[in-house]
Coordinates of C-alpha atoms in Angstrom, one line a residue:
M1 CA -7.3 2.3 22.8
T2 CA -9.6 0.6 20.8
W3 CA -8.4 0.0 17.1
M4 CA -11.1 -1.0 14.1
V5 CA -9.3 -2.3 10.8
V6 CA -11.4 -2.1 7.9
G7 CA -10.2 -4.7 5.4
A8 CA -8.8 -6.8 7.7
K9 CA -8.7 -10.0 5.6
G10 CA -6.6 -8.7 3.3
M11 CA -2.6 -9.0 3.2
L12 CA -2.0 -5.8 5.1
G13 CA -5.1 -5.8 7.3
T14 CA -4.1 -9.2 8.5
D15 CA -0.6 -8.2 9.6
L16 CA -2.2 -5.0 10.9
V17 CA -4.6 -6.8 13.4
A18 CA -1.3 -8.8 14.4
R19 CA 0.4 -6.1 15.0
I20 CA -1.9 -4.0 17.1
K21 CA -2.9 -7.0 19.1
R22 CA 1.0 -7.3 20.1
D23 CA 0.4 -4.2 21.8
G24 CA -2.2 -5.1 23.9
H25 CA -4.7 -3.0 22.3
E26 CA -8.6 -3.9 21.7
V27 CA -8.9 -4.4 17.9
R28 CA -12.1 -5.1 15.8
A29 CA -11.7 -6.6 12.5
V30 CA -14.0 -6.2 10.2
D31 CA -14.2 -7.0 6.4
L32 CA -16.9 -7.4 3.6
G33 CA -19.9 -8.9 5.1
D34 CA -19.4 -6.9 8.5
I35 CA -19.4 -3.7 6.8
D36 CA -20.2 -1.7 3.6
I37 CA -18.1 1.3 3.5
T38 CA -20.0 2.6 0.5
D39 CA -23.2 2.7 2.7
V40 CA -23.5 5.5 5.1
D41 CA -26.0 3.6 7.4
S42 CA -23.5 0.5 7.5
V43 CA -20.5 2.7 8.3
N44 CA -22.5 4.7 11.0
T45 CA -23.7 1.1 12.6
V46 CA -20.5 -0.6 12.6
V47 CA -18.2 2.3 13.2
A48 CA -18.7 3.2 16.8
D49 CA -16.7 3.1 20.1
V50 CA -13.7 3.1 18.6
D51 CA -10.5 5.6 18.9
V52 CA -8.6 4.6 15.7
V53 CA -10.1 3.7 12.5
I54 CA -7.6 2.1 9.9
N55 CA -9.0 1.8 6.2
C56 CA -7.2 -0.9 4.3
A57 CA -10.3 -1.6 1.9
A58 CA -10.0 -0.7 -1.6
F59 CA -10.7 -1.4 -5.1
T60 CA -7.2 -2.4 -5.9
A61 CA -7.4 -4.2 -9.6
V62 CA -5.6 -1.4 -11.5
D63 CA -6.5 -2.9 -15.0
P64 CA -10.2 -3.5 -14.3
A65 CA -10.7 -0.1 -12.8
E66 CA -10.3 1.0 -16.4
E67 CA -13.6 -0.2 -17.5
N68 CA -15.2 0.0 -13.9
E69 CA -14.1 3.5 -12.7
G70 CA -17.6 3.9 -11.3
T71 CA -17.3 1.1 -8.8
A72 CA -13.8 2.0 -8.0
F73 CA -14.5 5.6 -7.0
R74 CA -17.3 4.1 -4.6
V75 CA -14.9 1.9 -2.9
N76 CA -11.9 4.3 -3.2
A77 CA -13.4 7.5 -2.7
T78 CA -17.1 7.4 -1.7
G79 CA -16.0 4.7 1.0
P80 CA -13.1 7.2 2.8
A81 CA -15.5 10.0 2.5
N82 CA -18.3 8.0 4.8
L83 CA -15.7 7.0 7.1
A84 CA -14.1 10.2 7.6
R85 CA -17.6 11.8 8.3
R86 CA -18.4 9.1 10.7
C87 CA -14.8 9.4 12.5
A88 CA -15.6 12.9 12.7
Q89 CA -18.8 12.4 14.5
I90 CA -17.5 10.1 17.0
G91 CA -13.9 11.5 17.8
A92 CA -11.9 8.8 16.2
R93 CA -8.6 9.2 14.2
L94 CA -8.8 7.7 10.6
V95 CA -5.9 6.4 8.9
Q96 CA -6.6 5.9 5.1
I97 CA -4.0 3.9 3.1
S98 CA -3.2 5.3 -0.2
T99 CA -1.1 4.9 -3.2
D100 CA 2.0 6.1 -5.5
Y101 CA -0.7 6.0 -8.4
V102 CA -1.9 9.5 -7.3
F103 CA 1.2 10.8 -9.0
R104 CA 2.0 10.9 -12.8
G105 CA 4.9 8.7 -12.1
D106 CA 7.3 10.5 -14.6
G107 CA 10.1 11.6 -12.5
S108 CA 13.5 10.7 -11.3
T109 CA 13.5 11.8 -7.5
P110 CA 11.2 10.4 -4.9
W111 CA 8.1 12.1 -4.9
G112 CA 7.4 14.3 -1.7
E113 CA 4.3 14.4 0.3
N114 CA 3.3 17.7 -0.8
D115 CA 3.7 17.3 -4.7
P116 CA 0.9 17.8 -6.5
V117 CA -0.7 14.7 -7.3
D118 CA -1.6 13.8 -11.2
P119 CA -3.0 10.4 -11.8
M120 CA -2.7 8.8 -15.1
S121 CA -5.1 5.5 -14.4
A122 CA -8.8 5.3 -13.0
Y123 CA -7.2 3.5 -10.0
G124 CA -5.1 6.5 -9.2
R125 CA -7.8 9.0 -9.9
T126 CA -10.3 7.2 -7.2
K127 CA -7.5 7.0 -4.6
A128 CA -6.7 10.7 -5.2
A129 CA -10.4 11.5 -4.8
G130 CA -10.2 9.4 -1.7
E131 CA -7.6 11.4 -0.1
W132 CA -9.3 14.6 -1.0
A133 CA -12.4 12.9 0.6
V134 CA -10.6 12.0 3.9
Q135 CA -9.0 15.7 4.1
A136 CA -12.5 17.4 3.5
Y137 CA -14.8 15.5 6.1
T138 CA -12.2 15.0 9.2
D139 CA -9.6 17.0 10.7
D140 CA -8.2 14.2 12.6
Y141 CA -6.4 11.8 9.8
L142 CA -3.3 10.1 8.6
I143 CA -3.0 9.5 4.9
V144 CA -0.2 7.0 4.2
R145 CA 0.6 6.2 0.8
T146 CA 2.3 3.1 0.1
A147 CA 3.7 1.0 -3.1
W148 CA 5.1 -2.4 -4.4
L149 CA 3.4 -4.0 -1.4
Y150 CA 4.1 -7.9 -0.7
G151 CA 3.1 -9.9 2.4
K152 CA 2.7 -13.6 3.4
Y153 CA -1.2 -13.2 3.6
G154 CA -2.2 -12.8 -0.1
N155 CA -1.2 -12.6 -3.5
C156 CA 1.8 -10.6 -4.2
F157 CA 4.8 -10.1 -6.6
P158 CA 7.4 -12.1 -5.0
K159 CA 5.0 -15.3 -4.8
T160 CA 4.1 -15.1 -8.4
M161 CA 7.7 -14.8 -9.7
A162 CA 8.6 -17.7 -7.1
K163 CA 6.1 -20.0 -8.5
L164 CA 6.6 -19.0 -12.2
A165 CA 10.4 -19.7 -11.7
Q166 CA 9.6 -23.6 -10.9
T167 CA 8.1 -23.8 -14.4
H168 CA 10.0 -21.5 -16.5
E169 CA 13.7 -21.6 -17.6
T170 CA 13.7 -17.6 -17.9
L171 CA 11.5 -15.0 -16.8
K172 CA 11.0 -11.2 -18.6
V173 CA 10.7 -8.7 -16.4
V174 CA 10.7 -5.0 -16.9
T175 CA 13.8 -2.8 -16.2
D176 CA 11.8 0.5 -16.8
E177 CA 9.3 0.7 -13.6
V178 CA 11.3 1.6 -10.4
G179 CA 9.9 1.7 -6.9
Q180 CA 10.2 0.5 -3.4
P181 CA 9.3 -3.2 -2.7
T182 CA 7.6 -2.9 0.9
W183 CA 6.9 -5.8 3.4
T184 CA 3.2 -5.1 5.0
V185 CA 4.6 -6.2 8.3
D186 CA 6.8 -3.4 8.0
L187 CA 4.3 -0.8 6.9
A188 CA 1.8 -2.2 9.8
D189 CA 4.7 -1.6 12.3
L190 CA 5.0 1.9 10.7
I191 CA 1.2 2.9 11.0
V192 CA 1.0 1.7 14.5
R193 CA 4.1 3.8 15.5
L194 CA 2.6 6.8 13.7
V195 CA -0.5 6.7 15.7
D196 CA 1.6 6.0 19.1
A197 CA 3.6 9.0 18.1
K198 CA 0.2 11.3 18.0
A199 CA 1.8 12.5 14.6
P200 CA 0.0 15.5 13.3
S201 CA -2.7 15.1 10.8
G202 CA -1.3 15.0 7.0
I203 CA 0.2 12.8 4.6
Y204 CA 3.1 10.5 5.1
H205 CA 4.7 7.7 2.8
G206 CA 5.1 4.3 4.0
T207 CA 7.3 2.6 1.8
S208 CA 10.9 1.1 1.9
Q209 CA 13.7 3.2 1.8
G210 CA 16.1 2.9 -1.5
E211 CA 14.5 2.0 -5.0
T212 CA 14.9 -0.6 -7.6
S213 CA 13.3 -2.1 -10.8
W214 CA 10.8 -5.0 -10.9
N215 CA 13.9 -6.9 -12.8
L216 CA 16.3 -6.2 -9.9
F217 CA 13.7 -7.1 -7.5
T218 CA 13.2 -10.4 -9.4
K219 CA 16.9 -11.1 -9.1
E220 CA 16.8 -10.9 -5.5
I221 CA 13.7 -13.3 -5.2
M222 CA 15.5 -15.6 -7.3
R223 CA 18.3 -15.7 -5.1
S224 CA 16.1 -16.2 -2.2
I225 CA 14.8 -19.5 -3.6
G226 CA 18.1 -20.6 -4.8
K227 CA 17.5 -20.0 -8.4
D228 CA 20.0 -18.3 -10.8
P229 CA 19.2 -14.5 -11.2
E230 CA 20.6 -15.0 -14.7
M231 CA 17.4 -16.4 -15.7
V232 CA 15.6 -12.8 -15.3
L233 CA 15.9 -11.5 -18.5
E234 CA 15.3 -7.6 -19.4
T235 CA 12.5 -6.2 -21.1
T236 CA 10.3 -2.7 -20.9
A237 CA 6.7 -1.9 -20.1
A238 CA 6.1 -1.3 -23.7
A239 CA 6.0 -5.4 -24.4
F240 CA 2.9 -5.4 -22.6
D241 CA -0.6 -4.2 -23.6
R242 CA -2.2 -3.5 -20.5
P243 CA -5.3 -1.1 -20.2
A244 CA -3.8 1.0 -17.4
K245 CA -0.7 2.9 -17.7
R246 CA 1.7 2.3 -14.7
P247 CA 4.1 4.8 -13.1
S248 CA 7.6 4.5 -14.4
Y249 CA 8.9 5.9 -11.5
S250 CA 7.4 5.4 -8.2
A251 CA 9.7 6.1 -5.3
L252 CA 8.1 8.0 -2.5
G253 CA 10.3 10.4 -0.1
H254 CA 10.0 10.4 3.9
D255 CA 10.7 13.7 4.7
A256 CA 7.1 14.0 6.7
L257 CA 8.4 11.0 9.0
V258 CA 12.0 12.4 9.7
N259 CA 10.5 15.8 10.4
I260 CA 8.4 14.4 13.3
G261 CA 10.9 11.9 14.4
V262 CA 9.3 8.8 13.1
E263 CA 12.0 6.3 12.1
P264 CA 11.2 5.1 7.8
I265 CA 11.0 1.8 7.1
G266 CA 14.7 0.4 6.2
D267 CA 16.2 -0.4 3.0
W268 CA 14.2 -2.4 0.8
R269 CA 16.9 -4.9 -0.1
E270 CA 17.8 -5.6 3.5
R271 CA 14.1 -5.9 4.4
W272 CA 13.5 -8.3 1.8
V273 CA 16.2 -10.4 3.4
V274 CA 14.4 -10.5 6.8
A275 CA 11.0 -11.0 4.9
A276 CA 11.4 -13.7 2.3
S277 CA 11.3 -17.0 4.3
D278 CA 8.0 -15.9 5.9
V279 CA 6.3 -14.5 2.4
L280 CA 7.7 -17.3 0.3
G281 CA 7.2 -20.1 3.1
L282 CA 10.8 -21.3 2.5

């Protein structure tokens, strides 16, 4: 098969290209400068003669999106709409990467794939609109929601915390935001396995299993770099004045994967142990 990764220079896109090549498939890696997903003519010109298109391109700056919702909408909703229409025209399968931010984030049990979306932020609204657009314009799609991504190729939470730990005696990290730290290598592998399994069109959740807080995740990061986890102090989201509201509970359920016989990503703590040296360059 011939695959196309849109947003191929990003953290997830880079790992996806490597994972697809590992299976011997032809992969076309495109990014800004190669394609403008908000422009129909650009999409129709670039997206041709491919079997699978994976859209990793997104406006992911959560706080700036509050003041630039129009721009975020063009990238996160109009872009996927253009890709979906084009994929339908050429008979390609579209994989759209989405987010936990489409949910309200005030639950206490993992969000299901079919739970109603109710985003609280501009970022969440525009990504939910992107999901709707994909489902409206093509019948052959996989929407893969993910959250709390970290990886080797790009800025991410573990790198930030590890860097801060070199210059600070203590780190204050929130205890009241819960989710599933997820390695981009694992998500890339899951996406390829979903496509290989010819998964039915629908919504799937691509996160690690289990759940934790940012605070407890930071303690694991400290252990990985040989720092005392007790240097990580507790605080709450209320202590930070940020334009966009964050979900307090972001854990996603994986029933849709289990129901089609595709193994979900493993427990977040076990996967971090494997990922840490690669992500942090240890």
